[in-house]
Short mmCIF file of N, CA and C in Angstrom, two decimals:
data_model
loop_
_atom_site.label_atom_id
_atom_site.label_comp_id
_atom_site.label_asym_id
_atom_site.label_seq_id
_atom_site.Cartn_x
_atom_site.Cartn_y
_atom_site.Cartn_z
N MET N 91 20.91 -5.11 13.56
CA MET N 91 19.64 -4.71 12.75
C MET N 91 18.87 -4.19 14.04
N ALA N 92 18.74 -3.40 13.38
CA ALA N 92 17.21 -2.43 14.35
C ALA N 92 16.16 -4.19 14.17
N SER N 93 14.98 -3.80 15.28
CA SER N 93 14.36 -4.87 15.67
C SER N 93 13.26 -4.03 16.23
N ILE N 94 11.55 -4.50 16.27
CA ILE N 94 10.53 -3.80 16.62
C ILE N 94 10.91 -3.63 18.19
N GLU N 95 11.43 -3.89 18.99
CA GLU N 95 11.96 -3.92 20.61
C GLU N 95 13.19 -2.38 20.85
N GLU N 96 13.78 -2.24 19.72
CA GLU N 96 14.78 -1.28 19.60
C GLU N 96 13.64 0.53 19.28
N ALA N 97 12.75 0.11 18.32
CA ALA N 97 11.96 0.60 17.92
C ALA N 97 10.92 1.71 18.98
N GLY N 98 10.98 0.67 20.03
CA GLY N 98 10.15 0.61 21.46
C GLY N 98 9.11 2.10 21.72
N SER N 99 9.80 3.45 21.58
CA SER N 99 8.77 4.48 21.82
C SER N 99 7.65 4.66 20.83
N ASN N 100 8.14 4.58 19.89
CA ASN N 100 7.46 4.90 18.75
C ASN N 100 6.26 3.75 18.39
N VAL N 101 6.94 2.47 18.58
CA VAL N 101 5.68 1.53 18.68
C VAL N 101 4.82 2.15 19.95
N GLU N 102 4.89 2.11 20.58
CA GLU N 102 4.22 2.60 21.63
C GLU N 102 3.32 3.63 21.20
N GLU N 103 3.67 5.40 20.85
CA GLU N 103 3.10 5.85 20.38
C GLU N 103 1.61 5.70 19.45
N MET N 104 2.97 4.33 18.09
CA MET N 104 2.03 4.00 17.03
C MET N 104 0.28 2.96 17.42
N ARG N 105 0.94 2.57 18.48
CA ARG N 105 0.02 1.61 19.50
C ARG N 105 -1.79 2.16 19.58
N SER N 106 -0.71 3.70 20.03
CA SER N 106 -2.16 4.86 20.94
C SER N 106 -2.66 5.35 20.05
N SER N 107 -2.14 5.40 18.81
CA SER N 107 -2.63 6.13 17.48
C SER N 107 -3.30 5.45 16.28
N ILE N 108 -3.39 3.87 16.35
CA ILE N 108 -3.80 3.21 15.35
C ILE N 108 -5.50 2.61 15.70
N ASP N 109 -6.42 2.78 15.17
CA ASP N 109 -7.53 1.73 14.96
C ASP N 109 -7.52 0.72 14.41
N LEU N 110 -7.06 0.04 15.02
CA LEU N 110 -6.92 -1.77 14.38
C LEU N 110 -8.23 -1.93 13.97
N GLY N 111 -8.46 -2.64 12.87
CA GLY N 111 -9.39 -3.30 12.47
C GLY N 111 -9.93 -3.23 11.25
N GLY N 112 -10.42 -3.58 10.25
CA GLY N 112 -11.07 -2.79 9.14
C GLY N 112 -10.30 -3.14 7.62
N GLY N 113 -8.99 -3.81 8.03
CA GLY N 113 -7.67 -2.92 6.84
C GLY N 113 -6.26 -3.05 7.11
N ALA N 114 -5.47 -3.83 6.39
CA ALA N 114 -4.27 -3.39 7.03
C ALA N 114 -3.48 -2.21 6.91
N GLN N 115 -2.67 -1.79 7.85
CA GLN N 115 -2.07 -0.99 8.20
C GLN N 115 -1.01 -0.87 7.84
N PHE N 116 -0.29 0.69 7.65
CA PHE N 116 1.37 0.66 7.33
C PHE N 116 2.13 1.96 8.04
N TRP N 117 3.28 1.82 8.85
CA TRP N 117 3.74 2.99 8.98
C TRP N 117 5.34 2.76 8.43
N ALA N 118 5.78 4.07 8.80
CA ALA N 118 7.44 3.94 8.78
C ALA N 118 7.90 4.99 9.91
N TYR N 119 9.04 3.59 9.97
CA TYR N 119 9.80 4.63 11.06
C TYR N 119 11.66 4.95 10.53
N VAL N 120 12.11 5.74 11.64
CA VAL N 120 13.70 6.82 10.48
C VAL N 120 14.00 6.16 12.45
N SER N 121 14.95 5.10 12.20
CA SER N 121 15.99 4.60 13.44
C SER N 121 16.78 5.17 13.99
N GLY N 122 17.52 5.34 14.86
CA GLY N 122 18.15 7.05 15.86
C GLY N 122 19.50 6.35 15.38
N GLN N 123 19.56 4.94 15.45
CA GLN N 123 21.06 3.93 14.95
C GLN N 123 21.11 4.87 13.88
N ASN N 124 23.03 5.39 13.67
CA ASN N 124 23.58 5.43 13.10
C ASN N 124 23.18 7.03 12.34
N ASP N 125 23.20 7.65 13.94
CA ASP N 125 22.34 8.81 13.69
C ASP N 125 21.56 9.39 12.22
N THR N 126 21.04 7.95 12.12
CA THR N 126 19.71 8.26 10.48
C THR N 126 19.12 9.15 10.10
N PRO N 127 18.58 10.20 11.47
CA PRO N 127 17.67 11.19 10.89
C PRO N 127 18.51 12.58 10.39
N SER N 128 19.47 12.58 11.07
CA SER N 128 20.85 13.42 10.14
C SER N 128 20.97 13.09 8.35
N ARG N 129 20.91 11.87 8.66
CA ARG N 129 22.35 11.51 7.41
C ARG N 129 21.27 10.74 6.28
N VAL N 130 20.02 10.08 6.57
CA VAL N 130 18.76 10.36 5.48
C VAL N 130 17.95 11.33 5.67
N THR N 131 17.64 12.36 4.83
CA THR N 131 17.07 13.30 5.44
C THR N 131 15.77 13.80 3.91
N GLU N 132 16.06 12.55 3.14
CA GLU N 132 14.39 12.81 2.34
C GLU N 132 14.78 11.34 2.05
N TRP N 133 13.02 10.92 2.39
CA TRP N 133 13.04 9.23 1.83
C TRP N 133 11.66 9.08 1.55
N SER N 134 11.28 7.51 1.08
CA SER N 134 9.92 7.64 1.24
C SER N 134 9.94 5.58 0.82
N VAL N 135 8.60 5.65 0.86
CA VAL N 135 8.18 3.87 1.41
C VAL N 135 6.83 3.92 0.56
N ARG N 136 6.67 3.26 -0.60
CA ARG N 136 5.62 2.56 -1.41
C ARG N 136 5.77 1.10 -0.60
N PHE N 137 4.21 1.18 -1.02
CA PHE N 137 3.20 -0.19 -0.28
C PHE N 137 2.65 -0.14 -1.69
N GLU N 138 2.54 -1.34 -2.57
CA GLU N 138 1.49 -1.96 -3.35
C GLU N 138 1.41 -3.28 -3.21
N GLN N 139 -0.39 -3.23 -3.22
CA GLN N 139 -0.19 -5.08 -3.20
C GLN N 139 -0.45 -5.64 -4.05
N ILE N 140 0.23 -6.91 -3.69
CA ILE N 140 0.36 -7.94 -4.85
C ILE N 140 -0.21 -8.67 -5.31
N ASP N 141 -0.58 -8.80 -6.50
CA ASP N 141 -2.38 -9.16 -6.77
C ASP N 141 -3.32 -8.83 -6.47
N GLY N 142 -3.27 -7.08 -6.54
CA GLY N 142 -4.40 -6.15 -6.36
C GLY N 142 -3.60 -5.03 -7.36
N ASN N 143 -5.29 -4.05 -6.48
CA ASN N 143 -4.50 -2.08 -6.88
C ASN N 143 -4.34 -1.45 -6.15
N TRP N 144 -4.01 -1.96 -5.04
CA TRP N 144 -3.94 -0.38 -3.74
C TRP N 144 -2.68 -0.24 -3.72
N THR N 145 -2.40 0.81 -4.08
CA THR N 145 -1.04 0.82 -3.76
C THR N 145 -0.58 2.69 -2.65
N GLY N 146 -0.09 2.58 -1.80
CA GLY N 146 -0.22 3.86 -0.94
C GLY N 146 1.44 3.85 -1.03
N GLU N 147 1.80 5.56 0.05
CA GLU N 147 2.98 5.68 0.18
C GLU N 147 3.22 6.84 1.52
N ILE N 148 3.76 6.62 2.21
CA ILE N 148 4.67 7.45 3.46
C ILE N 148 6.48 8.05 2.83
N THR N 149 5.71 9.89 3.16
CA THR N 149 7.14 10.60 2.91
C THR N 149 8.16 10.79 4.08
N SER N 150 9.02 11.27 4.18
CA SER N 150 9.56 12.20 4.50
C SER N 150 8.42 14.21 5.13
N ALA N 151 8.07 14.28 3.91
CA ALA N 151 7.28 15.48 4.18
C ALA N 151 5.99 15.29 4.88
N ASN N 152 5.37 13.41 5.36
CA ASN N 152 4.74 13.55 6.20
C ASN N 152 5.13 12.15 7.03
N PRO N 153 6.49 12.41 7.97
CA PRO N 153 6.45 10.87 8.22
C PRO N 153 5.34 10.28 9.37
N GLU N 154 4.89 11.11 9.77
CA GLU N 154 4.20 10.39 11.04
C GLU N 154 2.56 9.81 9.70
N GLU N 155 2.36 10.09 9.48
CA GLU N 155 1.26 9.20 8.13
C GLU N 155 1.38 7.71 8.49
N THR N 156 0.25 7.18 8.74
CA THR N 156 0.03 5.74 8.67
C THR N 156 -1.33 5.82 7.47
N LEU N 157 -1.09 4.71 6.48
CA LEU N 157 -1.37 3.94 5.58
C LEU N 157 -2.63 2.80 5.85
N LYS N 158 -3.87 3.41 5.28
CA LYS N 158 -4.84 1.74 5.69
C LYS N 158 -5.23 1.77 4.72
N THR N 159 -5.71 0.34 4.54
CA THR N 159 -5.84 -0.55 2.90
C THR N 159 -7.81 0.16 3.35
N PRO N 160 -8.31 -0.37 2.11
CA PRO N 160 -9.65 -0.29 2.19
C PRO N 160 -10.01 -2.18 2.92
N GLY N 161 -10.14 -2.50 3.96
CA GLY N 161 -10.55 -4.26 4.30
C GLY N 161 -9.29 -5.47 3.43
N LEU N 162 -8.27 -4.92 3.44
CA LEU N 162 -6.97 -6.32 2.84
C LEU N 162 -6.25 -6.08 3.28
N SER N 163 -6.11 -7.52 3.52
CA SER N 163 -4.51 -8.32 4.11
C SER N 163 -4.30 -8.85 2.86
N GLY N 164 -2.41 -9.23 3.30
CA GLY N 164 -1.99 -10.46 2.65
C GLY N 164 -0.25 -9.72 2.34
N GLU N 165 0.41 -9.67 1.37
CA GLU N 165 1.41 -9.41 0.94
C GLU N 165 2.00 -8.28 0.25
N PHE N 166 2.62 -7.14 0.15
CA PHE N 166 2.34 -5.93 -0.48
C PHE N 166 4.17 -5.92 -0.57
N THR N 167 4.20 -5.57 -1.74
CA THR N 167 5.85 -5.00 -2.87
C THR N 167 6.23 -3.57 -1.24
N VAL N 168 7.48 -3.94 -0.88
CA VAL N 168 7.86 -2.59 -0.69
C VAL N 168 8.98 -1.38 -1.19
N THR N 169 9.17 -0.66 -1.67
CA THR N 169 9.91 -0.32 -2.25
C THR N 169 10.49 0.91 -1.25
N VAL N 170 12.04 1.32 -0.78
CA VAL N 170 12.10 2.31 -0.06
C VAL N 170 13.35 2.97 -0.78
N THR N 171 13.00 4.46 -1.39
CA THR N 171 14.42 5.52 -1.39
C THR N 171 14.54 6.42 -0.79
N ALA N 172 15.54 6.78 -1.07
CA ALA N 172 16.29 7.85 0.38
C ALA N 172 17.13 8.72 -0.97
N SER N 173 18.03 10.11 0.51
CA SER N 173 18.77 10.20 -0.03
C SER N 173 19.41 11.23 1.03
N GLY N 174 20.46 11.67 1.52
CA GLY N 174 21.06 12.40 2.13
C GLY N 174 22.43 12.96 1.57
N PRO N 175 23.17 14.06 2.76
CA PRO N 175 23.89 14.30 2.40
C PRO N 175 25.49 14.28 2.11
N GLU N 176 25.48 11.99 2.24
CA GLU N 176 26.46 11.69 1.54
C GLU N 176 26.14 11.05 0.89
N PHE N 177 24.56 11.03 -0.30
CA PHE N 177 24.44 9.69 -1.45
C PHE N 177 23.54 10.51 -1.90
N GLY N 178 22.88 10.35 -2.48
CA GLY N 178 22.29 10.94 -3.86
C GLY N 178 20.51 9.87 -3.94
N PRO N 179 19.54 10.39 -4.74
CA PRO N 179 18.83 9.73 -4.39
C PRO N 179 18.93 8.11 -4.83
N THR N 180 18.40 7.00 -3.25
CA THR N 180 18.83 5.39 -4.23
C THR N 180 17.56 4.97 -3.75
N GLU N 181 17.59 3.82 -4.58
CA GLU N 181 16.52 3.00 -3.82
C GLU N 181 17.47 1.67 -2.55
N LEU N 182 16.28 1.46 -2.16
CA LEU N 182 17.55 1.13 -0.98
C LEU N 182 16.87 -0.89 -0.79
N GLU N 183 18.01 -0.91 -0.01
CA GLU N 183 17.95 -3.10 0.10
C GLU N 183 17.64 -2.95 1.24
N PRO N 184 17.00 -4.51 1.58
CA PRO N 184 16.92 -4.79 3.00
C PRO N 184 17.54 -4.70 3.63
N LEU N 185 18.03 -4.84 4.95
CA LEU N 185 19.03 -5.59 5.77
C LEU N 185 18.88 -6.92 5.38
N PRO N 186 20.62 -7.41 5.48
CA PRO N 186 20.58 -8.93 5.11
C PRO N 186 19.56 -9.82 5.55
N ASP N 187 18.84 -9.75 7.25
CA ASP N 187 18.19 -10.33 7.93
C ASP N 187 17.00 -10.01 7.94
N SER N 188 16.31 -9.40 6.38
CA SER N 188 15.25 -9.03 6.48
C SER N 188 14.26 -9.60 5.21
N GLN N 189 12.89 -9.07 5.40
CA GLN N 189 12.96 -9.19 3.71
C GLN N 189 12.12 -8.53 2.88
N ARG N 190 11.89 -8.48 1.97
CA ARG N 190 11.95 -7.62 0.62
C ARG N 190 10.36 -6.99 0.59
N ASN N 191 9.59 -8.16 1.03
CA ASN N 191 8.30 -7.56 1.04
C ASN N 191 7.74 -6.91 2.21
N ILE N 192 6.76 -7.25 2.63
CA ILE N 192 5.58 -6.93 3.96
C ILE N 192 4.00 -7.84 3.77
N GLY N 193 4.27 -7.97 4.63
CA GLY N 193 3.08 -8.86 5.32
C GLY N 193 1.82 -7.87 5.97
N CYS N 194 0.77 -7.98 5.92
CA CYS N 194 0.10 -7.61 7.13
C CYS N 194 -1.93 -8.12 6.84
N ASN N 195 -2.22 -8.51 8.10
CA ASN N 195 -3.67 -8.88 8.37
C ASN N 195 -4.58 -8.10 8.13
N ASP N 196 -5.52 -7.38 7.47
CA ASP N 196 -6.62 -6.93 7.61
C ASP N 196 -7.05 -6.19 9.71
N ASN N 197 -6.30 -6.88 10.38
CA ASN N 197 -6.37 -6.43 11.37
C ASN N 197 -5.29 -6.19 12.48
N CYS N 198 -4.41 -5.49 12.09
CA CYS N 198 -2.85 -5.49 11.64
C CYS N 198 -2.24 -4.22 11.66
N ALA N 199 -1.13 -3.43 12.63
CA ALA N 199 -0.60 -2.58 11.44
C ALA N 199 0.68 -3.31 11.52
N SER N 200 1.62 -3.16 10.50
CA SER N 200 3.15 -3.31 10.07
C SER N 200 3.77 -2.17 9.74
N PHE N 201 4.96 -2.43 9.66
CA PHE N 201 5.90 -1.24 9.49
C PHE N 201 7.91 -1.18 8.95
N VAL N 202 7.70 -0.21 8.51
CA VAL N 202 9.16 -0.42 7.32
C VAL N 202 10.42 0.35 8.14
N GLY N 203 10.91 0.39 8.85
CA GLY N 203 12.41 0.95 9.54
C GLY N 203 13.18 0.80 8.53
N ILE N 204 13.46 2.96 8.43
CA ILE N 204 15.07 2.87 7.74
C ILE N 204 16.15 3.09 8.57
N VAL N 205 17.46 2.69 8.34
CA VAL N 205 18.40 2.77 8.77
C VAL N 205 19.98 3.11 7.99
N ALA N 206 20.79 4.07 8.36
CA ALA N 206 21.96 4.93 7.96
C ALA N 206 22.87 4.09 7.49
N SER N 207 23.52 3.65 7.00
CA SER N 207 24.98 2.58 6.88
C SER N 207 25.60 3.47 8.25
N PRO N 208 27.07 3.03 8.43
CA PRO N 208 27.62 3.35 9.76
C PRO N 208 28.80 4.62 9.13
N ASP N 209 28.51 4.67 7.68
CA ASP N 209 29.69 5.33 7.17
C ASP N 209 28.82 6.42 6.31
N ALA N 210 27.26 6.42 6.58
CA ALA N 210 26.82 7.43 6.45
C ALA N 210 26.58 7.88 4.63
N THR N 211 27.17 6.75 3.75
CA THR N 211 27.04 6.84 2.67
C THR N 211 25.66 6.40 2.10
N GLY N 212 24.94 5.50 2.61
CA GLY N 212 23.50 4.62 2.23
C GLY N 212 22.88 4.45 3.00
N ALA N 213 21.91 3.74 2.98
CA ALA N 213 20.54 3.27 3.99
C ALA N 213 20.57 2.19 3.26
N ASN N 214 19.41 1.61 4.21
CA ASN N 214 18.84 0.17 4.37
C ASN N 214 17.48 -0.06 4.90
N TYR N 215 17.18 -1.36 4.87
CA TYR N 215 15.17 -1.19 5.70
C TYR N 215 15.13 -2.34 5.45
N TRP N 216 13.72 -2.58 7.01
CA TRP N 216 13.62 -3.63 7.44
C TRP N 216 12.20 -3.85 7.45
N THR N 217 11.70 -5.03 7.48
CA THR N 217 10.75 -5.00 7.47
C THR N 217 9.82 -5.23 8.66
N VAL N 218 8.91 -5.14 9.72
CA VAL N 218 8.09 -6.04 10.16
C VAL N 218 6.85 -6.43 10.23
N TRP N 219 6.24 -7.62 9.85
CA TRP N 219 5.25 -7.80 9.36
C TRP N 219 4.42 -7.70 10.79
N ASP N 220 2.89 -7.42 10.74
CA ASP N 220 1.89 -7.84 11.83
C ASP N 220 2.60 -7.60 13.44
N ALA N 221 3.28 -5.94 13.87
CA ALA N 221 4.08 -5.38 14.25
C ALA N 221 2.86 -5.16 15.64
N ILE N 222 1.45 -5.04 14.78
CA ILE N 222 0.73 -4.23 16.36
C ILE N 222 -0.37 -5.34 15.86
N CYS N 223 -1.25 -6.14 16.49
CA CYS N 223 -2.96 -6.88 16.01
C CYS N 223 -3.91 -6.56 16.95
N GLN N 224 -4.79 -6.68 16.65
CA GLN N 224 -6.34 -6.65 17.35
C GLN N 224 -6.40 -7.74 17.87
N ARG N 225 -7.12 -8.17 18.66
CA ARG N 225 -7.24 -9.40 19.25
C ARG N 225 -8.16 -9.82 19.00
#
């Protein structure tokens, strides 16, 4: 499984571009592992506040987008869909050692990573809760 350490430069880029505080923030990361960028060509990551009414979505049409909630924190449902040359639109499952949902405090940013399967016939995702936080 990929981790925040493997996300490396993407995390550092995001750290410099996110204005933390005032609401949970989210971004999506497409892993370089298993040649994911060429094997997962269209994707979307939808976030929905549990016990709330906020939703947001990041897609492959605007992959560098970050979402910021209006002062919210807590746990959010994550729905990831993807497709590629070897598989049609599919709702992805989290990797075995990752959680289906994601949590984020109002002074932090969290992210969802997408990684293609080794045989390119699918993909999975993982979540990193509170990846970057303001002190």
